[in-house]
């Protein structure tokens, strides 16, 4: 199997290569693509240095393309990649809500991936981290309403977001002016309740993605979801406070039992020992940390809890590689016929 990573030099692309290195997949070839700026640079993979190539229009000679160079690149290039016989696992938001593109978290809706028509979408990072924790509770108790407040790391805005935090923090400590380039305001020693663009309903697109995508992944078009998304001055791993109202009453003990064995979840819930999810402990981990599980004081039989997950991993690179593994294991890595090709709108 030949695998290509598009956007290989970005915050997510670098992680895709690392996760691939540790995965069970044994690609015969790994090709790396980025902009002309990075062409000729190298990245290590299984004791070899792979050379980054410039992405140019047209097909890529790979069975699987893991794409993470942004929505406009995916939109413009993916139809050609599919027409050239590749299966595209796309980390951007370009195709996530298209009816003929599966939106997949392997722990939740693996079968959706099998009916792909050339493109499979990887969910938004905030959505993915919440979804792996909420899904086992939804199956047991039926989520009726879900309220999320997020604490999102600067790496959610890519490598340049992390640089802006580090440079800005140095400037702030040196009593220099702090520049805001990637973010709407200075991020060091601040937090910003503004991620992506504002919609007519007053929510941001990031907040609405959590609602739209969770409904699609769960197959629950009427699920009530409300989110407030906030950027905070951490480097990596998103955290989220989640409140759930259920059809059937849940207790914290029942929830902890389910979460303790749920795939993709690590229960970190021992407040007396100061153990709870945090970005510093969740960073670099494949599993999403879940803790602070308690009975809701607002919704009878509902729950409050806190999650921290490495959004570059489960929220992006890891989920994408897991989709590739799933397709490989289930024999669904096939070129689509021309009549199946998605519109790529
Ligand atoms: P490059 O590093 O050459 O700019 P991030 O999300 O961390 O900002 O990373 C974005 C990724 O997408 C990087 O690998 C970046 O490459 C790549 N990229 C950005 N613009 C283009 C483009 N026009 N063509 C190909 N790759 C691009």
Short mmCIF file of N, CA, C and O in Angstrom, two decimals, residues 99-117 119-121 135 139 216-219 322-323 325-327 329-334:
data_model
loop_
_atom_site.label_atom_id
_atom_site.label_comp_id
_atom_site.label_asym_id
_atom_site.label_seq_id
_atom_site.Cartn_x
_atom_site.Cartn_y
_atom_site.Cartn_z
N UNK A 99 -23.52 14.76 2.05
CA UNK A 99 -24.30 13.54 2.30
C UNK A 99 -23.57 12.29 1.81
O UNK A 99 -23.71 11.22 2.39
N UNK A 100 -22.77 12.43 0.74
CA UNK A 100 -22.11 11.23 0.19
C UNK A 100 -20.68 11.06 0.70
O UNK A 100 -19.90 10.29 0.15
N UNK A 101 -20.32 11.77 1.77
CA UNK A 101 -19.00 11.61 2.39
C UNK A 101 -19.18 11.14 3.83
O UNK A 101 -19.76 11.85 4.65
N UNK A 102 -18.71 9.92 4.16
CA UNK A 102 -18.81 9.48 5.55
C UNK A 102 -17.92 10.32 6.47
O UNK A 102 -16.82 10.70 6.08
N UNK A 103 -18.42 10.61 7.66
CA UNK A 103 -17.68 11.35 8.69
C UNK A 103 -17.46 10.35 9.81
O UNK A 103 -18.42 9.91 10.44
N UNK A 104 -16.20 9.97 10.04
CA UNK A 104 -15.97 8.71 10.77
C UNK A 104 -15.08 8.87 12.00
O UNK A 104 -14.02 9.50 11.94
N UNK A 105 -15.54 8.28 13.11
CA UNK A 105 -14.68 8.01 14.27
C UNK A 105 -14.73 6.49 14.44
O UNK A 105 -15.81 5.94 14.72
N UNK A 106 -13.61 5.79 14.23
CA UNK A 106 -13.67 4.33 14.20
C UNK A 106 -14.29 3.69 15.44
O UNK A 106 -14.94 2.64 15.33
N UNK A 107 -14.18 4.30 16.61
CA UNK A 107 -14.79 3.73 17.82
C UNK A 107 -16.32 3.86 17.79
O UNK A 107 -17.02 3.23 18.58
N UNK A 108 -16.84 4.73 16.92
CA UNK A 108 -18.27 5.03 16.95
C UNK A 108 -19.01 4.50 15.72
O UNK A 108 -19.97 3.74 15.85
N UNK A 109 -18.59 4.91 14.54
CA UNK A 109 -19.34 4.53 13.34
C UNK A 109 -18.42 3.95 12.26
O UNK A 109 -18.36 4.47 11.14
N UNK A 110 -17.70 2.86 12.58
CA UNK A 110 -16.73 2.32 11.61
C UNK A 110 -17.39 1.91 10.30
O UNK A 110 -16.80 2.05 9.23
N UNK A 111 -18.61 1.37 10.39
CA UNK A 111 -19.24 0.84 9.18
C UNK A 111 -19.50 1.92 8.14
O UNK A 111 -19.54 1.65 6.94
N UNK A 112 -19.67 3.17 8.61
CA UNK A 112 -19.93 4.27 7.68
C UNK A 112 -18.77 4.40 6.69
O UNK A 112 -18.96 4.75 5.52
N UNK A 113 -17.55 4.10 7.17
CA UNK A 113 -16.36 4.27 6.30
C UNK A 113 -16.40 3.33 5.11
O UNK A 113 -15.85 3.63 4.06
N UNK A 114 -17.06 2.17 5.29
CA UNK A 114 -16.98 1.13 4.26
C UNK A 114 -17.75 1.51 3.00
O UNK A 114 -17.50 0.96 1.93
N UNK A 115 -18.69 2.45 3.14
CA UNK A 115 -19.49 2.82 1.98
C UNK A 115 -18.94 4.09 1.31
O UNK A 115 -19.67 4.79 0.63
N UNK A 116 -17.67 4.36 1.53
CA UNK A 116 -17.10 5.60 0.98
C UNK A 116 -17.14 5.62 -0.55
O UNK A 116 -17.18 4.57 -1.20
N UNK A 117 -17.14 6.84 -1.07
CA UNK A 117 -17.07 7.01 -2.53
C UNK A 117 -15.82 7.81 -2.88
O UNK A 117 -15.85 8.71 -3.68
N UNK A 119 -13.89 9.68 -0.74
CA UNK A 119 -13.46 10.62 0.31
C UNK A 119 -14.11 10.21 1.63
O UNK A 119 -15.32 9.93 1.67
N UNK A 120 -13.31 10.20 2.68
CA UNK A 120 -13.82 9.99 4.04
C UNK A 120 -13.35 11.20 4.84
O UNK A 120 -12.18 11.59 4.76
N UNK A 121 -14.26 11.80 5.59
CA UNK A 121 -13.89 13.00 6.35
C UNK A 121 -13.52 12.64 7.78
O UNK A 121 -14.13 11.76 8.40
N UNK A 135 -20.12 9.02 23.47
CA UNK A 135 -20.75 7.90 22.77
C UNK A 135 -21.16 6.74 23.69
O UNK A 135 -22.31 6.28 23.64
N UNK A 139 -25.04 5.55 24.21
CA UNK A 139 -25.58 4.21 23.94
C UNK A 139 -26.31 3.66 25.15
O UNK A 139 -27.32 2.96 25.03
N UNK A 216 -24.19 14.01 12.92
CA UNK A 216 -23.92 13.12 11.78
C UNK A 216 -23.20 11.84 12.23
O UNK A 216 -23.56 10.74 11.82
N UNK A 217 -22.19 11.98 13.10
CA UNK A 217 -21.42 10.80 13.53
C UNK A 217 -22.31 9.86 14.35
O UNK A 217 -22.26 8.64 14.19
N UNK A 218 -23.14 10.41 15.23
CA UNK A 218 -24.01 9.58 16.07
C UNK A 218 -25.22 9.07 15.29
O UNK A 218 -25.94 8.18 15.78
N UNK A 219 -25.48 9.64 14.11
CA UNK A 219 -26.71 9.27 13.39
C UNK A 219 -27.94 9.76 14.12
O UNK A 219 -28.98 9.09 14.14
N UNK A 322 -6.25 5.75 11.98
CA UNK A 322 -7.15 4.65 12.38
C UNK A 322 -8.17 4.35 11.28
O UNK A 322 -8.56 3.20 11.09
N UNK A 323 -8.63 5.39 10.57
CA UNK A 323 -9.56 5.16 9.46
C UNK A 323 -8.84 4.35 8.36
O UNK A 323 -9.39 3.40 7.80
N UNK A 325 -6.36 2.29 8.79
CA UNK A 325 -6.21 0.91 9.29
C UNK A 325 -7.52 0.14 9.14
O UNK A 325 -7.53 -1.02 8.73
N UNK A 326 -8.61 0.81 9.47
CA UNK A 326 -9.94 0.20 9.37
C UNK A 326 -10.23 -0.22 7.92
O UNK A 326 -10.69 -1.34 7.66
N UNK A 327 -9.96 0.69 6.97
CA UNK A 327 -10.22 0.38 5.56
C UNK A 327 -9.37 -0.80 5.12
O UNK A 327 -9.83 -1.68 4.39
N UNK A 329 -8.06 -3.22 7.08
CA UNK A 329 -8.53 -4.46 7.72
C UNK A 329 -9.82 -4.98 7.10
O UNK A 329 -10.03 -6.18 6.99
N UNK A 330 -10.71 -4.05 6.73
CA UNK A 330 -12.02 -4.47 6.22
C UNK A 330 -12.05 -4.57 4.70
O UNK A 330 -13.12 -4.67 4.10
N UNK A 331 -10.90 -4.48 4.06
CA UNK A 331 -10.83 -4.63 2.60
C UNK A 331 -11.57 -3.55 1.84
O UNK A 331 -12.10 -3.79 0.76
N UNK A 332 -11.61 -2.34 2.41
CA UNK A 332 -12.37 -1.26 1.76
C UNK A 332 -11.46 -0.21 1.13
O UNK A 332 -11.89 0.89 0.83
N UNK A 333 -10.19 -0.59 0.94
CA UNK A 333 -9.25 0.35 0.30
C UNK A 333 -9.28 0.11 -1.19
O UNK A 333 -8.41 -0.52 -1.76
N UNK A 334 -10.32 0.60 -1.82
CA UNK A 334 -10.45 0.33 -3.25
C UNK A 334 -10.66 1.64 -3.98
O UNK A 334 -11.28 2.56 -3.44
#
